[in-house]
Amino acid sequence: MDAKNKIYVLPELPYAYDALKPYISEEQLRIHHDKHHAAYVAAANALLESLEKARQGNTDLDYGTVAKQLSFNTGGHRLHSLYWKNLTPVDNTGKAPKPSGEIGNAIDREFGSFDRFKKEFSQTAAKTEGSGWAVLSFCREVERPIIMQVEKHNMNVTPRRPVILVLDVWEHAYYLDYKNDRAKYVENFWNIVNWDEVGRRLADL
Ligand code: MN
């Protein structure tokens, strides 16, 4: 018998649900992780199952729609998995974390300073229309960090341009805590960025 194909799994948060207070509340984090992220995982697995069934029964699906839904739901799963891990509880010093080492150097080289990078990334997040993400990628072709936007969750395919930092600016990520004040949520994001994780992603490229 063939081994069972693997399916997508909702990862546990790498910290407690209340660990990102006061910047992200426990209720906000629970709903975001347990409901929204879980829904993308379930939908991605349902799509894989319907693809398998169609192959076994030799029937057709609307492959245009399936591809779109796969991009949305697997993208949603991947982006949220990156997002949880590039956040970290506030440390004892109360100081906002800063990038150091290779990632710090790459940001200084590209943007001139960390403050300039924060400004560009924050404005990208603020200006993402509707639901989407601000993303810091690292393009292997030019060996430079590049800020991009993702519409909804549709990352599609970006070979040689791994994503190393993401910020969810869907309303479901902040509305309970910030209502419509996305700018405040983005400002507070800088207090809980896990730069060690971002640095590891850069080193693992
Ligand atoms: Mn989200």
GROMACS .gro file of C-alpha atoms and ligand atoms in nm:
model
  206
    1MET     CA    1   0.000   0.000   0.000
    2ASP     CA    2   0.118   0.351  -0.079
    3ALA     CA    3   0.224   0.571   0.208
    4LYS     CA    4  -0.039   0.831   0.289
    5ASN     CA    5   0.040   1.172   0.142
    6LYS     CA    6   0.131   1.439   0.392
    7ILE     CA    7  -0.116   1.719   0.456
    8TYR     CA    8  -0.085   2.074   0.589
    9VAL     CA    9  -0.078   2.110   0.967
   10LEU     CA   10  -0.157   2.416   1.177
   11PRO     CA   11   0.162   2.493   1.372
   12GLU     CA   12   0.141   2.579   1.738
   13LEU     CA   13   0.240   2.931   1.834
   14PRO     CA   14   0.603   2.949   1.953
   15TYR     CA   15   0.486   3.147   2.262
   16ALA     CA   16   0.179   3.174   2.487
   17TYR     CA   17  -0.138   3.337   2.353
   18ASP     CA   18  -0.093   3.629   2.591
   19ALA     CA   19   0.281   3.669   2.525
   20LEU     CA   20   0.251   3.957   2.277
   21LYS     CA   21   0.054   4.182   2.510
   22PRO     CA   22   0.016   4.478   2.514
   23TYR     CA   23   0.075   4.498   2.140
   24ILE     CA   24  -0.144   4.206   2.039
   25SER     CA   25  -0.406   4.081   2.285
   26GLU     CA   26  -0.474   3.720   2.376
   27GLU     CA   27  -0.822   3.734   2.222
   28GLN     CA   28  -0.690   3.882   1.899
   29LEU     CA   29  -0.416   3.621   1.874
   30ARG     CA   30  -0.647   3.329   1.957
   31ILE     CA   31  -0.901   3.421   1.692
   32HIS     CA   32  -0.631   3.494   1.435
   33HIS     CA   33  -0.443   3.168   1.491
   34ASP     CA   34  -0.718   2.924   1.594
   35LYS     CA   35  -0.987   3.045   1.353
   36HIS     CA   36  -0.835   3.229   1.058
   37HIS     CA   37  -0.509   3.043   1.011
   38ALA     CA   38  -0.681   2.711   1.090
   39ALA     CA   39  -0.937   2.781   0.818
   40TYR     CA   40  -0.667   2.824   0.553
   41VAL     CA   41  -0.508   2.495   0.656
   42ALA     CA   42  -0.843   2.314   0.640
   43ALA     CA   43  -0.925   2.465   0.300
   44ALA     CA   44  -0.582   2.380   0.158
   45ASN     CA   45  -0.621   2.018   0.269
   46ALA     CA   46  -0.975   2.000   0.130
   47LEU     CA   47  -0.840   2.119  -0.206
   48LEU     CA   48  -0.569   1.854  -0.207
   49GLU     CA   49  -0.831   1.594  -0.127
   50SER     CA   50  -1.060   1.704  -0.407
   51LEU     CA   51  -0.765   1.691  -0.648
   52GLU     CA   52  -0.689   1.335  -0.536
   53LYS     CA   53  -1.051   1.229  -0.570
   54ALA     CA   54  -1.075   1.371  -0.921
   55ARG     CA   55  -0.758   1.187  -1.022
   56GLN     CA   56  -0.881   0.859  -0.876
   57GLY     CA   57  -1.223   0.891  -1.043
   58ASN     CA   58  -1.071   1.039  -1.358
   59THR     CA   59  -1.311   1.333  -1.338
   60ASP     CA   60  -1.242   1.701  -1.406
   61LEU     CA   61  -1.229   2.003  -1.178
   62ASP     CA   62  -1.224   2.370  -1.270
   63TYR     CA   63  -0.846   2.387  -1.255
   64GLY     CA   64  -0.834   2.764  -1.294
   65THR     CA   65  -1.043   2.806  -0.981
   66VAL     CA   66  -0.856   2.531  -0.797
   67ALA     CA   67  -0.520   2.694  -0.871
   68LYS     CA   68  -0.647   3.028  -0.745
   69GLN     CA   69  -0.785   2.873  -0.427
   70LEU     CA   70  -0.465   2.674  -0.372
   71SER     CA   71  -0.257   2.988  -0.410
   72PHE     CA   72  -0.482   3.170  -0.162
   73ASN     CA   73  -0.504   2.900   0.104
   74THR     CA   74  -0.152   2.756   0.089
   75GLY     CA   75  -0.020   3.113   0.069
   76GLY     CA   76  -0.230   3.203   0.373
   77HIS     CA   77  -0.091   2.905   0.560
   78ARG     CA   78   0.272   2.979   0.468
   79LEU     CA   79   0.249   3.351   0.540
   80HIS     CA   80   0.086   3.300   0.881
   81SER     CA   81   0.344   3.034   0.971
   82LEU     CA   82   0.618   3.288   0.893
   83TYR     CA   83   0.432   3.565   1.074
   84TRP     CA   84   0.397   3.383   1.411
   85LYS     CA   85   0.766   3.299   1.410
   86ASN     CA   86   0.886   3.644   1.317
   87LEU     CA   87   0.708   3.784   1.623
   88THR     CA   88   0.847   3.760   1.974
   89PRO     CA   89   0.738   3.858   2.325
   90VAL     CA   90   0.858   4.192   2.451
   91ASP     CA   91   1.188   4.153   2.634
   92ASN     CA   92   1.257   4.267   2.992
   93THR     CA   93   1.440   4.581   2.890
   94GLY     CA   94   1.129   4.721   2.724
   95LYS     CA   95   1.341   4.829   2.430
   96ALA     CA   96   1.227   4.766   2.074
   97PRO     CA   97   1.434   4.490   1.916
   98LYS     CA   98   1.684   4.577   1.643
   99PRO     CA   99   1.845   4.368   1.372
  100SER     CA  100   2.213   4.287   1.410
  101GLY     CA  101   2.471   4.072   1.232
  102GLU     CA  102   2.416   3.987   0.867
  103ILE     CA  103   2.053   4.103   0.851
  104GLY     CA  104   2.143   4.431   1.022
  105ASN     CA  105   2.424   4.485   0.772
  106ALA     CA  106   2.203   4.398   0.475
  107ILE     CA  107   1.940   4.649   0.591
  108ASP     CA  108   2.198   4.924   0.650
  109ARG     CA  109   2.360   4.861   0.313
  110GLU     CA  110   2.030   4.870   0.123
  111PHE     CA  111   1.833   5.134   0.309
  112GLY     CA  112   2.108   5.343   0.466
  113SER     CA  113   1.968   5.295   0.818
  114PHE     CA  114   1.726   5.083   1.020
  115ASP     CA  115   1.496   5.385   1.065
  116ARG     CA  116   1.477   5.436   0.691
  117PHE     CA  117   1.393   5.066   0.642
  118LYS     CA  118   1.121   5.086   0.910
  119LYS     CA  119   0.971   5.389   0.740
  120GLU     CA  120   0.959   5.224   0.397
  121PHE     CA  121   0.823   4.894   0.534
  122SER     CA  122   0.562   5.072   0.750
  123GLN     CA  123   0.442   5.281   0.458
  124THR     CA  124   0.423   4.971   0.242
  125ALA     CA  125   0.205   4.808   0.509
  126ALA     CA  126  -0.009   5.119   0.548
  127LYS     CA  127  -0.066   5.144   0.173
  128THR     CA  128  -0.150   4.780   0.110
  129GLU     CA  129  -0.503   4.808  -0.029
  130GLY     CA  130  -0.769   4.594   0.135
  131SER     CA  131  -0.633   4.267   0.269
  132GLY     CA  132  -0.271   4.176   0.226
  133TRP     CA  133   0.080   4.169   0.362
  134ALA     CA  134   0.396   4.373   0.371
  135VAL     CA  135   0.687   4.142   0.302
  136LEU     CA  136   1.062   4.172   0.319
  137SER     CA  137   1.216   3.938   0.069
  138PHE     CA  138   1.576   3.877  -0.019
  139CYS     CA  139   1.640   3.851  -0.389
  140ARG     CA  140   1.918   3.605  -0.461
  141GLU     CA  141   1.971   3.741  -0.810
  142VAL     CA  142   2.092   4.080  -0.685
  143GLU     CA  143   2.166   3.976  -0.324
  144ARG     CA  144   1.953   4.262  -0.194
  145PRO     CA  145   1.659   4.287   0.046
  146ILE     CA  146   1.345   4.407  -0.132
  147ILE     CA  147   1.014   4.516   0.025
  148MET     CA  148   0.705   4.389  -0.151
  149GLN     CA  149   0.330   4.366  -0.104
  150VAL     CA  150   0.121   4.054  -0.121
  151GLU     CA  151  -0.242   4.090  -0.227
  152LYS     CA  152  -0.466   3.880  -0.004
  153HIS     CA  153  -0.249   3.568   0.035
  154ASN     CA  154  -0.155   3.529  -0.327
  155MET     CA  155   0.220   3.500  -0.315
  156ASN     CA  156   0.219   3.284  -0.622
  157VAL     CA  157   0.565   3.158  -0.700
  158THR     CA  158   0.881   3.359  -0.647
  159PRO     CA  159   1.187   3.143  -0.705
  160ARG     CA  160   1.514   3.276  -0.571
  161ARG     CA  161   1.332   3.540  -0.367
  162PRO     CA  162   1.272   3.394  -0.021
  163VAL     CA  163   1.055   3.580   0.225
  164ILE     CA  164   1.230   3.667   0.552
  165LEU     CA  165   0.989   3.902   0.735
  166VAL     CA  166   0.613   3.941   0.700
  167LEU     CA  167   0.348   4.167   0.849
  168ASP     CA  168  -0.018   4.074   0.824
  169VAL     CA  169  -0.230   4.380   0.752
  170TRP     CA  170  -0.562   4.203   0.704
  171GLU     CA  171  -0.817   4.364   0.936
  172HIS     CA  172  -0.859   4.026   1.107
  173ALA     CA  173  -0.500   4.067   1.235
  174TYR     CA  174  -0.565   4.386   1.432
  175TYR     CA  175  -0.928   4.494   1.438
  176LEU     CA  176  -1.013   4.374   1.789
  177ASP     CA  177  -0.718   4.565   1.935
  178TYR     CA  178  -0.688   4.863   1.705
  179LYS     CA  179  -1.024   4.897   1.528
  180ASN     CA  180  -0.943   5.077   1.203
  181ASP     CA  181  -0.610   5.222   1.320
  182ARG     CA  182  -0.378   5.013   1.106
  183ALA     CA  183  -0.098   5.269   1.141
  184LYS     CA  184  -0.086   5.217   1.519
  185TYR     CA  185  -0.076   4.840   1.477
  186VAL     CA  186   0.210   4.874   1.228
  187GLU     CA  187   0.395   5.110   1.464
  188ASN     CA  188   0.364   4.859   1.748
  189PHE     CA  189   0.474   4.570   1.526
  190TRP     CA  190   0.830   4.702   1.559
  191ASN     CA  191   0.822   4.625   1.932
  192ILE     CA  192   0.775   4.253   1.875
  193VAL     CA  193   0.982   4.165   1.569
  194ASN     CA  194   1.196   3.857   1.620
  195TRP     CA  195   1.514   3.969   1.443
  196ASP     CA  196   1.698   3.652   1.543
  197GLU     CA  197   1.446   3.454   1.340
  198VAL     CA  198   1.470   3.695   1.046
  199GLY     CA  199   1.849   3.667   1.063
  200ARG     CA  200   1.827   3.287   1.063
  201ARG     CA  201   1.607   3.294   0.754
  202LEU     CA  202   1.864   3.508   0.578
  203ALA     CA  203   2.148   3.279   0.686
  204ASP     CA  204   1.956   2.970   0.568
  205LEU     CA  205   1.912   3.097   0.213
  206MN      MN  206  -0.405   3.684   0.904
   0.00000   0.00000   0.00000
